[in-house]
Short mmCIF file of C-alpha atoms in Angstrom, two decimals:
data_model
loop_
_atom_site.label_atom_id
_atom_site.label_comp_id
_atom_site.label_asym_id
_atom_site.label_seq_id
_atom_site.Cartn_x
_atom_site.Cartn_y
_atom_site.Cartn_z
CA UNK A 21 31.74 54.69 -29.47
CA UNK A 22 29.68 52.15 -31.39
CA UNK A 23 29.65 49.88 -28.33
CA UNK A 24 28.40 52.77 -26.18
CA UNK A 25 25.59 53.49 -28.61
CA UNK A 26 24.63 49.80 -28.68
CA UNK A 27 24.51 49.60 -24.87
CA UNK A 28 22.30 52.66 -24.76
CA UNK A 29 19.97 51.14 -27.35
CA UNK A 30 19.63 47.93 -25.33
CA UNK A 31 19.05 49.91 -22.15
CA UNK A 32 16.22 51.96 -23.66
CA UNK A 33 14.61 48.93 -25.30
CA UNK A 34 14.85 46.90 -22.09
CA UNK A 35 13.16 49.67 -20.13
CA UNK A 36 10.36 49.65 -22.69
CA UNK A 37 10.20 45.84 -22.52
CA UNK A 38 9.50 46.00 -18.79
CA UNK A 39 6.67 48.45 -19.44
CA UNK A 40 5.20 46.33 -22.24
CA UNK A 41 5.53 42.94 -20.51
CA UNK A 42 8.00 41.54 -23.03
CA UNK A 43 10.00 39.84 -20.25
CA UNK A 44 8.68 36.33 -19.72
CA UNK A 45 9.74 33.40 -17.54
CA UNK A 46 10.53 29.77 -18.18
CA UNK A 47 10.94 27.13 -15.48
CA UNK A 48 13.57 24.38 -15.28
CA UNK A 49 12.82 21.53 -12.88
CA UNK A 50 15.19 20.58 -10.09
CA UNK A 51 14.98 16.90 -9.16
CA UNK A 52 15.98 14.63 -6.31
CA UNK A 53 19.04 12.67 -7.46
CA UNK A 54 17.89 9.32 -6.04
CA UNK A 55 14.21 9.33 -7.03
CA UNK A 56 14.34 11.82 -9.94
CA UNK A 57 11.22 13.42 -8.51
CA UNK A 58 10.69 17.15 -9.04
CA UNK A 59 11.46 19.08 -5.86
CA UNK A 60 11.57 22.59 -7.30
CA UNK A 61 11.76 24.87 -10.32
CA UNK A 62 14.22 27.60 -11.22
CA UNK A 63 12.65 30.66 -12.85
CA UNK A 64 14.70 31.97 -15.79
CA UNK A 65 14.06 35.25 -17.59
CA UNK A 66 13.66 35.58 -21.35
CA UNK A 67 13.14 38.73 -23.43
CA UNK A 68 10.64 38.32 -26.25
CA UNK A 69 12.09 41.10 -28.40
CA UNK A 70 9.69 42.43 -31.06
CA UNK A 71 12.27 42.21 -33.88
CA UNK A 72 15.06 39.92 -32.62
CA UNK A 73 12.92 37.17 -31.18
CA UNK A 74 13.55 35.48 -27.84
CA UNK A 75 16.76 36.68 -26.17
CA UNK A 76 18.64 34.89 -23.39
CA UNK A 77 19.90 36.87 -20.37
CA UNK A 78 23.43 36.96 -21.74
CA UNK A 79 22.24 39.38 -24.41
CA UNK A 80 21.01 42.05 -22.01
CA UNK A 81 21.76 41.45 -18.31
CA UNK A 82 25.21 43.03 -18.42
CA UNK A 83 23.65 46.23 -19.75
CA UNK A 84 20.97 46.14 -17.06
CA UNK A 85 23.60 45.72 -14.34
CA UNK A 86 25.61 48.65 -15.67
CA UNK A 87 22.55 50.90 -15.70
CA UNK A 88 19.84 51.77 -13.23
CA UNK A 89 17.58 49.05 -14.60
CA UNK A 90 18.85 46.09 -12.58
CA UNK A 91 16.83 46.76 -9.46
CA UNK A 92 13.68 47.26 -11.49
CA UNK A 93 14.40 44.15 -13.56
CA UNK A 94 14.95 41.93 -10.51
CA UNK A 95 11.80 43.23 -8.82
CA UNK A 96 9.78 42.58 -11.99
CA UNK A 97 11.07 39.02 -12.41
CA UNK A 98 10.64 38.17 -8.72
CA UNK A 99 7.05 39.41 -8.58
CA UNK A 100 6.11 37.60 -11.81
CA UNK A 101 7.73 34.37 -10.60
CA UNK A 102 5.91 34.47 -7.27
CA UNK A 103 2.58 35.07 -8.99
CA UNK A 104 3.05 32.35 -11.60
CA UNK A 105 4.52 29.80 -9.18
CA UNK A 106 1.22 29.57 -7.35
CA UNK A 107 0.39 27.13 -10.15
CA UNK A 108 3.33 24.96 -8.99
CA UNK A 109 2.33 24.00 -5.43
CA UNK A 110 4.37 21.99 -2.99
CA UNK A 111 7.80 22.58 -4.56
CA UNK A 112 10.41 25.27 -4.15
CA UNK A 113 10.82 28.25 -6.48
CA UNK A 114 14.35 29.50 -7.20
CA UNK A 115 14.86 33.06 -8.45
CA UNK A 116 18.18 34.66 -9.37
CA UNK A 117 19.03 38.05 -7.90
CA UNK A 118 21.73 40.48 -9.00
CA UNK A 119 24.91 41.08 -7.04
CA UNK A 120 24.10 44.79 -7.28
CA UNK A 121 21.05 44.41 -5.04
CA UNK A 122 23.08 42.44 -2.52
CA UNK A 123 25.89 44.99 -2.41
CA UNK A 124 23.40 47.78 -1.84
CA UNK A 125 21.50 45.81 0.80
CA UNK A 126 18.28 46.30 -1.19
CA UNK A 127 17.63 42.59 -1.58
CA UNK A 128 15.75 42.19 1.71
CA UNK A 129 13.23 44.99 1.11
CA UNK A 130 12.67 43.80 -2.46
CA UNK A 131 11.97 40.20 -1.46
CA UNK A 132 9.89 41.13 1.59
CA UNK A 133 7.70 43.46 -0.48
CA UNK A 134 7.14 40.84 -3.19
CA UNK A 135 6.23 38.18 -0.63
CA UNK A 136 3.81 40.51 1.13
CA UNK A 137 2.14 41.51 -2.15
CA UNK A 138 1.76 37.99 -3.55
CA UNK A 139 1.20 36.03 -0.35
CA UNK A 140 3.77 33.45 -1.45
CA UNK A 141 5.09 31.11 1.25
CA UNK A 142 8.63 32.29 2.17
CA UNK A 143 9.63 28.71 3.02
CA UNK A 144 9.14 27.73 -0.64
CA UNK A 145 11.23 30.60 -2.03
CA UNK A 146 14.92 30.18 -2.78
CA UNK A 147 17.00 33.20 -3.76
CA UNK A 148 20.07 32.42 -5.89
CA UNK A 149 23.13 34.64 -5.74
CA UNK A 150 26.54 34.11 -7.32
CA UNK A 151 29.66 33.35 -5.33
CA UNK A 152 31.29 36.56 -6.61
CA UNK A 153 28.37 38.50 -5.12
CA UNK A 154 28.94 36.79 -1.79
CA UNK A 155 32.62 37.75 -1.76
CA UNK A 156 31.81 41.37 -2.64
CA UNK A 157 29.01 41.69 -0.07
CA UNK A 158 29.44 44.39 2.54
CA UNK A 159 27.97 44.22 6.03
CA UNK A 160 24.63 45.53 4.70
CA UNK A 161 24.42 42.61 2.27
CA UNK A 162 25.29 40.06 4.94
CA UNK A 163 22.67 41.53 7.24
CA UNK A 164 20.06 41.46 4.46
CA UNK A 165 20.74 37.76 3.79
CA UNK A 166 20.40 36.91 7.47
CA UNK A 167 17.07 38.75 7.63
CA UNK A 168 15.85 36.75 4.64
CA UNK A 169 16.82 33.50 6.37
CA UNK A 170 15.02 34.66 9.50
CA UNK A 171 11.89 35.02 7.34
CA UNK A 172 12.28 31.43 6.18
CA UNK A 173 13.60 32.21 2.67
CA UNK A 174 16.28 29.79 1.44
CA UNK A 175 19.57 31.02 -0.02
CA UNK A 176 21.46 29.26 -2.81
CA UNK A 177 25.01 29.95 -3.93
CA UNK A 178 24.96 29.78 -7.74
CA UNK A 179 27.78 28.77 -10.13
CA UNK A 180 29.96 27.50 -7.30
CA UNK A 181 33.51 26.85 -8.48
CA UNK A 182 33.71 29.60 -11.10
CA UNK A 183 34.95 32.34 -8.77
CA UNK A 184 37.12 32.45 -5.71
CA UNK A 185 34.72 31.45 -2.96
CA UNK A 186 35.34 28.44 -0.78
CA UNK A 187 33.23 26.66 1.78
CA UNK A 188 35.17 28.65 4.38
CA UNK A 189 33.61 31.82 2.95
CA UNK A 190 30.24 30.13 2.67
CA UNK A 191 30.13 29.50 6.41
CA UNK A 192 30.06 33.26 7.00
CA UNK A 193 26.69 33.44 5.28
CA UNK A 194 23.37 31.68 5.96
CA UNK A 195 23.62 29.60 2.77
CA UNK A 196 21.27 26.60 2.53
CA UNK A 197 22.29 25.31 -0.91
CA UNK A 198 25.33 25.23 -3.18
CA UNK A 199 24.86 24.84 -6.94
CA UNK A 200 27.91 23.23 -8.52
CA UNK A 201 28.70 24.90 -11.84
CA UNK A 202 27.87 22.93 -14.98
CA UNK A 203 31.47 23.09 -16.23
CA UNK A 204 32.49 20.63 -13.52
CA UNK A 205 29.50 18.37 -14.18
CA UNK A 206 30.21 18.31 -17.92
CA UNK A 207 33.75 17.04 -17.32
CA UNK A 208 32.90 14.34 -14.79
CA UNK A 209 34.07 11.00 -16.09
CA UNK A 210 36.33 12.80 -18.56
CA UNK A 211 38.49 14.99 -16.34
CA UNK A 212 39.70 13.24 -13.21
CA UNK A 213 40.17 16.55 -11.39
CA UNK A 214 36.59 17.64 -12.15
CA UNK A 215 35.19 14.45 -10.63
CA UNK A 216 37.40 14.81 -7.57
CA UNK A 217 36.33 18.43 -7.07
CA UNK A 218 32.62 17.57 -7.32
CA UNK A 219 33.02 14.69 -4.88
CA UNK A 220 34.92 16.89 -2.43
CA UNK A 221 32.40 19.73 -2.56
CA UNK A 222 29.45 17.36 -2.15
CA UNK A 223 30.94 15.58 0.84
CA UNK A 224 32.10 18.72 2.59
CA UNK A 225 28.80 20.46 1.88
CA UNK A 226 26.84 17.56 3.34
CA UNK A 227 28.99 17.67 6.47
CA UNK A 228 27.97 21.33 6.87
CA UNK A 229 24.29 20.52 6.35
CA UNK A 230 24.15 22.30 2.98
CA UNK A 231 22.14 20.89 0.06
CA UNK A 232 24.17 20.29 -3.11
CA UNK A 233 22.58 20.79 -6.54
CA UNK A 234 24.42 19.87 -9.74
CA UNK A 235 23.72 22.13 -12.73
CA UNK A 236 23.82 21.10 -16.37
CA UNK A 237 23.27 17.36 -15.95
CA UNK A 238 22.84 15.88 -19.43
CA UNK A 239 23.75 12.17 -19.23
CA UNK A 240 22.95 9.11 -17.15
CA UNK A 241 26.65 8.69 -16.48
CA UNK A 242 26.82 12.11 -14.86
CA UNK A 243 23.79 11.24 -12.75
CA UNK A 244 25.44 7.98 -11.70
CA UNK A 245 28.52 9.89 -10.48
CA UNK A 246 26.33 12.32 -8.54
CA UNK A 247 24.48 9.48 -6.84
CA UNK A 248 27.76 7.85 -5.89
CA UNK A 249 29.09 11.13 -4.47
CA UNK A 250 25.90 11.78 -2.47
CA UNK A 251 24.60 14.92 -4.20
CA UNK A 252 20.99 15.59 -3.28
CA UNK A 253 19.62 17.49 -6.28
CA UNK A 254 20.26 18.00 -9.98
CA UNK A 255 18.92 19.96 -12.91
CA UNK A 256 19.66 19.87 -16.61
CA UNK A 257 18.50 18.67 -20.00
CA UNK A 258 18.58 15.03 -18.86
CA UNK A 259 15.38 15.81 -16.98
CA UNK A 260 13.94 18.78 -18.91
CA UNK A 261 14.98 22.06 -20.55
CA UNK A 262 13.57 25.34 -19.23
CA UNK A 263 9.82 25.06 -19.81
CA UNK A 264 6.94 27.50 -20.33
CA UNK A 265 4.73 27.69 -17.25
CA UNK A 266 2.00 25.55 -18.83
CA UNK A 267 4.46 22.75 -19.57
CA UNK A 268 6.01 22.97 -16.09
CA UNK A 269 2.56 22.72 -14.51
CA UNK A 270 1.72 19.70 -16.69
CA UNK A 271 4.99 17.99 -15.72
CA UNK A 272 4.31 18.49 -12.01
CA UNK A 273 0.70 17.36 -12.38
CA UNK A 274 1.82 14.12 -14.07
CA UNK A 275 4.11 13.44 -11.14
CA UNK A 276 1.34 14.15 -8.62
CA UNK A 277 -1.11 11.99 -10.55
CA UNK A 278 1.40 9.12 -10.59
CA UNK A 279 1.86 9.49 -6.83
CA UNK A 280 -1.88 9.46 -6.23
CA UNK A 281 -2.31 6.33 -8.34
CA UNK A 282 0.32 4.26 -6.55
CA UNK A 283 0.08 2.27 -3.33
CA UNK A 284 3.01 2.12 -0.88
CA UNK A 285 4.36 -1.02 -2.61
CA UNK A 286 4.34 0.82 -5.96
CA UNK A 287 1.39 -1.08 -7.44
CA UNK A 288 -1.54 0.64 -9.09
CA UNK A 289 -4.23 1.59 -6.60
CA UNK A 290 -6.86 0.24 -8.98
CA UNK A 291 -5.55 -3.30 -8.80
#
């Protein structure tokens, strides 16, 4: 009974938070494994609670998914991300979407409406969905994903390896990227099986023309393994934690400024 009361409290406060603009976004860079250049940012939601401070999604998303708030929450985050990401030109924007919206087939209308309202380039948008959502998707969800791909939107399979999906299942869907779960990356170089699994997924994914992104990269050794295996992208604290928009913009601007100041041989253009 106490748990039920607590869930109801979170639900009511989260609904109010959406009205008051207490949900904010941070952006974690995704980099090219070889060059370590920023190629995209993942938008991550945070709740700036008036009394509890900043809350991570684990503190409230389960309640949102069990209530009627999830669709509203996803639409809010997507619209905010598309508006703010106009300050991050030339790189992709990844936004997580709930399995609930996929199961109900609502994901296409939600994304299409947000793109139309904001004028964001569909080719720079990447929608992330979990592998469990893929497995649970009905025909409506599969159709919605195909319509998104037809618009040019990219589709990433998040947390790969934590559920029961395989690349056989992935081929049924228009997936353009697989994100290898951080638990495997953490154990590379420590657990022989983890390294073997990452190498297998990377190689098989590349053979299918799917981009592989490693999550939770924290050490140079992990990056060295990923380069050896042929992974294309990585994200994690080795490169940067999730950043406020201003810091993400500054990071991208430094990269662009460095590019503008270098000649093809890597020397300073002023020399």
